[in-house]
Structure formats: C-alpha cells, structure tokens
Tab-separated table of C-alpha atoms in Angstrom:
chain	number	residue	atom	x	y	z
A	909	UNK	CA	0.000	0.000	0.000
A	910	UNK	CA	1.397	3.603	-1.031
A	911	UNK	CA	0.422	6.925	-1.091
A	912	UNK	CA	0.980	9.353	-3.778
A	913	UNK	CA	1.554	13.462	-5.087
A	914	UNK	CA	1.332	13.614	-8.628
A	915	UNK	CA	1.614	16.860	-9.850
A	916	UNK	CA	1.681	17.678	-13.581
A	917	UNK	CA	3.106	20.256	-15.913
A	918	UNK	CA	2.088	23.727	-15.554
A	919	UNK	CA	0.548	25.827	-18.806
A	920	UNK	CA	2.807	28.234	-20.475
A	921	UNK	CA	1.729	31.769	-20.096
A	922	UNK	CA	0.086	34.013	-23.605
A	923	UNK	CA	2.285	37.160	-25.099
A	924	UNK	CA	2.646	40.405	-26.145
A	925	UNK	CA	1.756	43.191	-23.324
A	926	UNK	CA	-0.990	41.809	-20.902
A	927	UNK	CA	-1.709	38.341	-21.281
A	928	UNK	CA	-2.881	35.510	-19.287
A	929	UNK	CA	-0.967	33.520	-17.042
A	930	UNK	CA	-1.129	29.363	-17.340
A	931	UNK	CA	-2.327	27.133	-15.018
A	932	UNK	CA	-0.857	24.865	-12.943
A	933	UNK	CA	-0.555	21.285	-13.695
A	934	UNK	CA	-3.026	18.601	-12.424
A	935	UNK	CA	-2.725	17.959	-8.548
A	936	UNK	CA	-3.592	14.223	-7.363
A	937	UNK	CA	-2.437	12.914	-3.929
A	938	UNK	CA	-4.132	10.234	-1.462
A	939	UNK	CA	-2.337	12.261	0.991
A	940	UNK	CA	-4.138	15.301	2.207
A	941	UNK	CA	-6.881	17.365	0.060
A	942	UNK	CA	-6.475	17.284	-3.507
A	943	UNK	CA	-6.540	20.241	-6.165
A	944	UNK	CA	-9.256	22.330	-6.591
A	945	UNK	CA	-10.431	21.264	-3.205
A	946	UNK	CA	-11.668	17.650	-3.685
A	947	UNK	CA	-11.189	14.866	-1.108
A	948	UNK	CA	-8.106	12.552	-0.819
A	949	UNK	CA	-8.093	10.177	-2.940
A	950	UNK	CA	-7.506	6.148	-2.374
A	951	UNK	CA	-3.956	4.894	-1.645
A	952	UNK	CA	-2.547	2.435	-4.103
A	953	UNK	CA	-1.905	-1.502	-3.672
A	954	UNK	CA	1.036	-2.352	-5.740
A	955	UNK	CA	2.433	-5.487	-6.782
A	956	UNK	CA	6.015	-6.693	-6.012
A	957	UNK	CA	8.491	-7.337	-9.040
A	958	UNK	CA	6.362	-5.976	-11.611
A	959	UNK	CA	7.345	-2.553	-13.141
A	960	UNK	CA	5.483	0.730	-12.944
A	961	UNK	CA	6.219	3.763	-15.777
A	962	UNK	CA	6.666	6.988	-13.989
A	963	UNK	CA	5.771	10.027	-16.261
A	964	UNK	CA	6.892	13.175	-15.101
A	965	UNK	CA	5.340	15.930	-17.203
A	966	UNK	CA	6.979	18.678	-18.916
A	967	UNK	CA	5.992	22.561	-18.689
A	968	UNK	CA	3.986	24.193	-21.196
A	969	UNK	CA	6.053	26.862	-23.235
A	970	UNK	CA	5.162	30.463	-23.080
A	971	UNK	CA	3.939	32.099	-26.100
A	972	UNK	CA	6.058	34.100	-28.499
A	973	UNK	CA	6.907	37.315	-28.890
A	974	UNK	CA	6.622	37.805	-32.524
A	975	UNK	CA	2.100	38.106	-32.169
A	976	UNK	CA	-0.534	37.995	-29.742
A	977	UNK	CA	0.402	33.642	-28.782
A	978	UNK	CA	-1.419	31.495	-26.404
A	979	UNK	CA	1.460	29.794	-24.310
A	980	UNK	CA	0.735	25.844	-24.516
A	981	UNK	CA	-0.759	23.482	-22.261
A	982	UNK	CA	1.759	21.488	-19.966
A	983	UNK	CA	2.265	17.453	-19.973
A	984	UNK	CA	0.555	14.994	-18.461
A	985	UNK	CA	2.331	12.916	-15.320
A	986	UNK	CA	1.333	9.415	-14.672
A	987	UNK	CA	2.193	6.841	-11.726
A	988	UNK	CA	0.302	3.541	-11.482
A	989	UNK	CA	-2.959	4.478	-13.364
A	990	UNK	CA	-3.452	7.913	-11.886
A	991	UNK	CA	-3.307	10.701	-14.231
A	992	UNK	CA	-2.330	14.079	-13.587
A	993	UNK	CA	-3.874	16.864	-16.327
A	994	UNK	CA	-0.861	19.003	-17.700
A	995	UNK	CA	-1.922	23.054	-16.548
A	996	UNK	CA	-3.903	25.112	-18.851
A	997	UNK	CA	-1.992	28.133	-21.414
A	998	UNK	CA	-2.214	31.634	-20.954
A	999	UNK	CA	-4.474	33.585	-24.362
A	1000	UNK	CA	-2.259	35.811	-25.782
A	1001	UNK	CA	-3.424	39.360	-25.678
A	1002	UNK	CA	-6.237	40.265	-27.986
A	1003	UNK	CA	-7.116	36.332	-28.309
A	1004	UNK	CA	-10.511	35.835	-27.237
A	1005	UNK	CA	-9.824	33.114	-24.578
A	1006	UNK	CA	-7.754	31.090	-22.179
A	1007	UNK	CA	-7.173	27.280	-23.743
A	1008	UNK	CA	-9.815	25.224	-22.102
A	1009	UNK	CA	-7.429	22.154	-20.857
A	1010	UNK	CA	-5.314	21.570	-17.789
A	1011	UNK	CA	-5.590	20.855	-14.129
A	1012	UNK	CA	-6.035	24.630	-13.079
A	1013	UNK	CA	-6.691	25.918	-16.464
A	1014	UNK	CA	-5.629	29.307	-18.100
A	1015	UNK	CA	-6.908	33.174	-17.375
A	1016	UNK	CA	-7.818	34.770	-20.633
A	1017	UNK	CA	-6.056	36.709	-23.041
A	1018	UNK	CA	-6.695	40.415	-21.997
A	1019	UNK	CA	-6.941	42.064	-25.222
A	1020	UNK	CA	-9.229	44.580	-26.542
A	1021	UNK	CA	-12.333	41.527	-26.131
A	1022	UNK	CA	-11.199	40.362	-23.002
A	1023	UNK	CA	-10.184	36.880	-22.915
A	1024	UNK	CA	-12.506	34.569	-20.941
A	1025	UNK	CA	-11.329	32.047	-18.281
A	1026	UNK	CA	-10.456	28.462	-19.272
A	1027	UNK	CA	-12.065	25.767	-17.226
A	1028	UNK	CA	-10.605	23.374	-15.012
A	1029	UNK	CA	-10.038	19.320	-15.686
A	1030	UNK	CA	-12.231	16.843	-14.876
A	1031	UNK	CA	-11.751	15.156	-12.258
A	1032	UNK	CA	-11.316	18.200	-10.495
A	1033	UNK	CA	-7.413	19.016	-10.286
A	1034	UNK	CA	-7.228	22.499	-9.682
A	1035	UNK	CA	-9.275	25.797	-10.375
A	1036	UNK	CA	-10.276	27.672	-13.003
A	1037	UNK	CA	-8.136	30.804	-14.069
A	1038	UNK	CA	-9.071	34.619	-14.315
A	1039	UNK	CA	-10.988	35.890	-17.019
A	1040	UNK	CA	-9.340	39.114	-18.816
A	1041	UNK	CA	-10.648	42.256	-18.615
A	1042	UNK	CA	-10.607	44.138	-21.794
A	1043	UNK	CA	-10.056	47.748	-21.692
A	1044	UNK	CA	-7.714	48.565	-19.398
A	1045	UNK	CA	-6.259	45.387	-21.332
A	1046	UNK	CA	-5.157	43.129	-18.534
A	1047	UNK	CA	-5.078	39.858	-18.321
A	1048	UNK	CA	-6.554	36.604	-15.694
A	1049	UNK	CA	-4.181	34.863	-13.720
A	1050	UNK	CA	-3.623	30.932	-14.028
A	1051	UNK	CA	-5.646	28.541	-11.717
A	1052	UNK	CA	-4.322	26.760	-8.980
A	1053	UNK	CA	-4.023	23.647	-7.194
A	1054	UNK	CA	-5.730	25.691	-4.030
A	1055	UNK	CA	-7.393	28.608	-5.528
A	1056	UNK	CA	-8.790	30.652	-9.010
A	1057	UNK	CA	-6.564	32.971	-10.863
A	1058	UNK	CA	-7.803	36.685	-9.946
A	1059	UNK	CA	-9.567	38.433	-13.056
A	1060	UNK	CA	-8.025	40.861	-14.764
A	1061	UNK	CA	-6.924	43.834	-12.812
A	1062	UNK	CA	-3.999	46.300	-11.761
A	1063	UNK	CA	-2.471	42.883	-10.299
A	1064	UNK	CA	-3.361	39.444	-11.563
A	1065	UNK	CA	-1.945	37.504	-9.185
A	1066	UNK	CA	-2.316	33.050	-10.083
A	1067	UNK	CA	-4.096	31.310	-8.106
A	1068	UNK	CA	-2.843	29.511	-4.451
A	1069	UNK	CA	-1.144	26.390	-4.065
A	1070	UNK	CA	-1.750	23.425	-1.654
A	1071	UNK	CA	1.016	22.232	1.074
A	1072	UNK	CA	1.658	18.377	1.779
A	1073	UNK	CA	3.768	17.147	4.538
A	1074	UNK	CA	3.871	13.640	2.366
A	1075	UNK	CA	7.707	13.876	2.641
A	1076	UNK	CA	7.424	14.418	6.167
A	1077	UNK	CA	8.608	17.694	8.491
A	1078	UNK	CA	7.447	20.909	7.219
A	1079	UNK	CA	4.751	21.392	4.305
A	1080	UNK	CA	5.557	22.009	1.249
A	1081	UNK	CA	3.767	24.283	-0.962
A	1082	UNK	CA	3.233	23.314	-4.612
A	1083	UNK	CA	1.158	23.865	-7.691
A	1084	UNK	CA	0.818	28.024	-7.965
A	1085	UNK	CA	-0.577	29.447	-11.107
A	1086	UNK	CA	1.081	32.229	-13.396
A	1087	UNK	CA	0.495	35.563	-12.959
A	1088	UNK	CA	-1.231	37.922	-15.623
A	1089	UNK	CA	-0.175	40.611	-17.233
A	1090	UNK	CA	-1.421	43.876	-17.316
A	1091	UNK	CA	-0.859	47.110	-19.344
A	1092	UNK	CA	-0.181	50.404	-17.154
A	1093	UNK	CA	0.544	48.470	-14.059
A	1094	UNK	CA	3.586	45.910	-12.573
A	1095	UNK	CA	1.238	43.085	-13.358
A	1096	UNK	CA	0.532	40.251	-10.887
A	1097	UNK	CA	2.632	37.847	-8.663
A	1098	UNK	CA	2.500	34.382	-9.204
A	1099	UNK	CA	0.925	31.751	-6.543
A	1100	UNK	CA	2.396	30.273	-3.687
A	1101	UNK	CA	3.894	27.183	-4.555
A	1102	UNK	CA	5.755	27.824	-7.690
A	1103	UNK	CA	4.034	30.041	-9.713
A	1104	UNK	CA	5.705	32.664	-12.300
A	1105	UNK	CA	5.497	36.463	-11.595
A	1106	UNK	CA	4.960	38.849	-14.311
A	1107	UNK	CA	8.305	40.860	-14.651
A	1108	UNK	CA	7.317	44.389	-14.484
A	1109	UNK	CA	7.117	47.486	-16.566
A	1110	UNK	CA	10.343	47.723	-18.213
A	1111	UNK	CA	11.271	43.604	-18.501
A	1112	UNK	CA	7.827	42.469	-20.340
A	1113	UNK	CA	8.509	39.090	-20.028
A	1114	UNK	CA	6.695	36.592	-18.472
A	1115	UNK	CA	8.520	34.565	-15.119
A	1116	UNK	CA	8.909	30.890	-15.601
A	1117	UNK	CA	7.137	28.658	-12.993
A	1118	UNK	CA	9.221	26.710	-11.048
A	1119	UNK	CA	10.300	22.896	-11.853
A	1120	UNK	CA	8.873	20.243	-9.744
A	1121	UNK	CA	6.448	22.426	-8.277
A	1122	UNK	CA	4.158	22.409	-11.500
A	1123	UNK	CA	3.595	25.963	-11.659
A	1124	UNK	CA	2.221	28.176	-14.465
A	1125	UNK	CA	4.312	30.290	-16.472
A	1126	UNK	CA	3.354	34.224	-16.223
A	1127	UNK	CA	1.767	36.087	-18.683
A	1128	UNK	CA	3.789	38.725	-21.058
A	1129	UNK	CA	3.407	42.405	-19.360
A	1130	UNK	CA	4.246	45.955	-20.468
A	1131	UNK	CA	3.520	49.084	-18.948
A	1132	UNK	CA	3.063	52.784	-20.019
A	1133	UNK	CA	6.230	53.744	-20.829
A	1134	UNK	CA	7.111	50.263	-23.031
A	1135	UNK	CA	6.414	49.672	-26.289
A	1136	UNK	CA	6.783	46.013	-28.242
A	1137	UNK	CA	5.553	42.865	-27.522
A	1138	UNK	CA	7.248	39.859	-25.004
A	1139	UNK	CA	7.202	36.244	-24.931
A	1140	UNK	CA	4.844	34.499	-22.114
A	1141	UNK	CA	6.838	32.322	-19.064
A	1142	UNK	CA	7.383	28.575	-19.217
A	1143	UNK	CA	5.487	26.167	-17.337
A	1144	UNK	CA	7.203	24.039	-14.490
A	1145	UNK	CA	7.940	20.632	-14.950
A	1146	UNK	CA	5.633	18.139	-12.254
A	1147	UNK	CA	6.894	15.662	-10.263
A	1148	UNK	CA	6.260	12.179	-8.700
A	1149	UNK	CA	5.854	11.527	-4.847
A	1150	UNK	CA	5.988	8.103	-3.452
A	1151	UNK	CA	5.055	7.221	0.589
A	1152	UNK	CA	5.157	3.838	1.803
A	1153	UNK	CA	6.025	1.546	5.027
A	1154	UNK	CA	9.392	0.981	4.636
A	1155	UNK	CA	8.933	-2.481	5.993
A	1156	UNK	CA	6.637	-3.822	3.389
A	1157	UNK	CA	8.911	-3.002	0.414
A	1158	UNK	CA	12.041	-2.176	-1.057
A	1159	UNK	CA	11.879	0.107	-4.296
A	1160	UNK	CA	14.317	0.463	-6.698
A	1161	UNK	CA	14.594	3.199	-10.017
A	1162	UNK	CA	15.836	2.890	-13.357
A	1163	UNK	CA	15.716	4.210	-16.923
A	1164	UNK	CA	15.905	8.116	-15.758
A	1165	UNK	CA	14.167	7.916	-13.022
A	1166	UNK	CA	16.828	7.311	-10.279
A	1167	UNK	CA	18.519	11.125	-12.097
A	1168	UNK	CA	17.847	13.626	-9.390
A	1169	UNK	CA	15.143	11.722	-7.363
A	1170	UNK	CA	15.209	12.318	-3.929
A	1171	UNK	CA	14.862	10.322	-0.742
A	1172	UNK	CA	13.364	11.192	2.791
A	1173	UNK	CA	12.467	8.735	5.730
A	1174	UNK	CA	9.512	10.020	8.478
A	1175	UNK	CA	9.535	7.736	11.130
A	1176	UNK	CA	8.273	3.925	9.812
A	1177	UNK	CA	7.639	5.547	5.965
A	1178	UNK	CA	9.994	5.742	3.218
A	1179	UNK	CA	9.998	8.471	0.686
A	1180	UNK	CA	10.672	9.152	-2.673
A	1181	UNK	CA	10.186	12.090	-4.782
A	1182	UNK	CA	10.736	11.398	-8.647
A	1183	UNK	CA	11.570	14.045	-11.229
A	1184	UNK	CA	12.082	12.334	-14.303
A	1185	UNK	CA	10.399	9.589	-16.177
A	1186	UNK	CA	11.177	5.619	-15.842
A	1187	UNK	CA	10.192	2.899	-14.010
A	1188	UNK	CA	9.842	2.509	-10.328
A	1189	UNK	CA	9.971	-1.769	-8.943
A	1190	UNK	CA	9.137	-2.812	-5.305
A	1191	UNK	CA	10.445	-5.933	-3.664
C-alpha cells in the first residue's frame, strides 16, 4: 500500500503586453486534500516485481513574442494508473480566450475583447483561471491547485497552491498558477507554490514557474512607458511523490528515473520524490 503526489506540468503563459498567465498542472495525492479542493483520494496496492512507468510531465512553453500567442498546455504525469492533467496556457493578448485544458486551467487573453477564463479538468485538479478584462487590457491569472486565478486587474496575481507534509517535516507548498499581465501596471505575482510572476514594466517578459512544483508560467506584461511585444513564461515541470512503510517493500529506479530523485524517511515511511520519467519496482 502507497500513497501518492502527482503533480503535472504547468501551462505556459500568452504574449505580447498583458496576457494571461497558465495554469498549474493537475494535482492528485491520497495524501491530504487534492486540487481544486476535492477529497483525498484512495492509496494504491502495488504489486512486487512488476514494473510501474513513472511520467513526469513537462511545462507548457510560453507564447512568443513575434504576435498575440497562447502559451501551450503542460504534460501529463502518470504513476500507477493515476493521471495528472498538464496546466492550462495563458491567451495571448487580444485572443478571445484562455485554452480550455489543464488541471487549473488558463486566465484569458486580456486584449481589446477580453479573454474569458479556461475551465478546469475533470476530475477536479485544480481551479479555473481569471478571465481578462478588456479595456484597461489586462489579463486573468492561471488557476491553482488551491485557488482561481484573480480576473483581470492592476495585479493578476495566479491562483494559491496546496502544502503536503507527504515527505514528512514541514509542508511544502506546490502547484501556484502564473500571474497575468497587465498594461499600465507591474502586473501580478505568481501563486504560492511555484508560480511565475509577471516581470514588471520595463522587462515584459513573463517569469517561468518553477520545476517540480508544477507551476504556471506568467503572462507577457508591459507598462506605459514600453512599447513592443514579449514572450509568455514557461510552465514548471511536475513531479512524482511516493510514501510507503518501509517495511513492506524495497523500491528500486531505473531508466531516468533514479537522475535527481530524492529520498526522505519520516519515522516507519519511506519516501521518494521522482523528477524524471522511468520505471519505479518494489520488492
């Protein structure tokens, strides 16, 4: 019997000058709540000696600068049947929406229309990003894995992560959505847990999310005094979280993903967070 975090690739937040930020990738655990406030799921039974793929998903890239781009969706991460949704992109300003996939899907492009919110996963892995707001053009944050991107406004922040204490000691804080951008302001901050920031007035670019925390790339920003047009942040890549008793099994990692996995011990449990793909064997 194990429990799990799977966490998948956050979105990649839109371009040009006030965009949407992505969402974050797909959160799934047995330990604790789950995104977009659901109940823990089931714990796993696993079978000795037979071999289980780990998928760790990628981010979603940000959109480019050359045009008004939606960023794109992040990838998928898998463990044993579960299925983590990669996040929702961030519309590119002037598109008419956020791209309706992901765990915590996208906020909208801002744009002249005012790009409206993409929708969350089903099951429910997250929540739903910010809509834009038009004119002043600014646009949604991405969802999170514990709360909504914030509409368009003067700050956009993503939405919230969720903390876990799965690898024992403190919580940890993963899955924050990109912020948006937004013209004539600093733009928003990204969520707790790994989410990108928007970079300010005079560095348009949108921050990256951070790696193994899922989050969404920011949305592309410029302010008043900046002309041109700037390339959305990249998603953060997911990762896989293993708990079990450590006297029931031993595990062992190959093809990729032994490279940087990480063990902890709390009390009676063992521990292993995976950041790359391959395949995972207890015994």
């Amino acid at each position: 019997s194990a429990h799990y975090l799977i966490l998948a690739g956050g979105g990649g937040g839109g371009s040009a000058a006030s965009a949407g930020g992505g969402g974050v990738g797909g959160y799934r655990t047995s330990f604790g709540t789950t995104g977009g406030g659901g109940a823990a799921e089931s714990s796993l039974t696993l079978t000795k000696n037979i071999p289980y793929t780990v998928t760790v998903g990628g981010g979603g890239n940000g959109g480019a600068s050359t045009g008004f781009n939606n960023g794109t969706t992040g990838n998928n991460s898998e463990f044993a049947g579960i299925i983590a949704a990669g996040g929702g992109a961030g519309g590119g300003n002037g598109t008419s929406s956020g791209v309706l996939l992901g765990g915590g899907s996208s906020g909208g492009g801002a744009g002249e229309i005012g790009g409206a919110a993409g929708t969350r996963s089903t099951p429910t892995q997250g929540y739903n990003g910010g809509a834009g707001s038009g004119f002043p053009r600014r646009g949604g944050g991405g969802g999170g894995a514990g709360g909504a991107g914030v509409a368009g406004s003067s700050t956009p922040n993503g939405g919230a992560g969720l903390g876990s204490t799965i690898t024992g000691g403190s919580s940890i804080t993963r899955g924050g959505g990109g912020a948006g951008g937004a013209e004539n302001s600093t733009g928003g901050a990204g969520g707790s847990g790994g989410g990108g920031t928007t970079l300010g007035q005079t560095a348009g670019n949108g921050g990256n999310g951070t790696d193994f925390l899922g989050g969404g790339g920011a949305g592309a920003n410029r302010g008043s005094s900046v002309s041109g047009s700037y390339s959305g942040g990249k998603g953060g890549k997911g990762v896989v979280i293993i708990r079990w008793l450590t006297s029931a099994a031993t595990i062992s990692l190959t093809d990729g993903a032994q490279t940087e996995a990480v063990s902890y011990t709390d009390g009676n449990f063992s521990i292993r967070e995976i950041k790359n793909s391959g395949i995972v064997t207890f015994s």
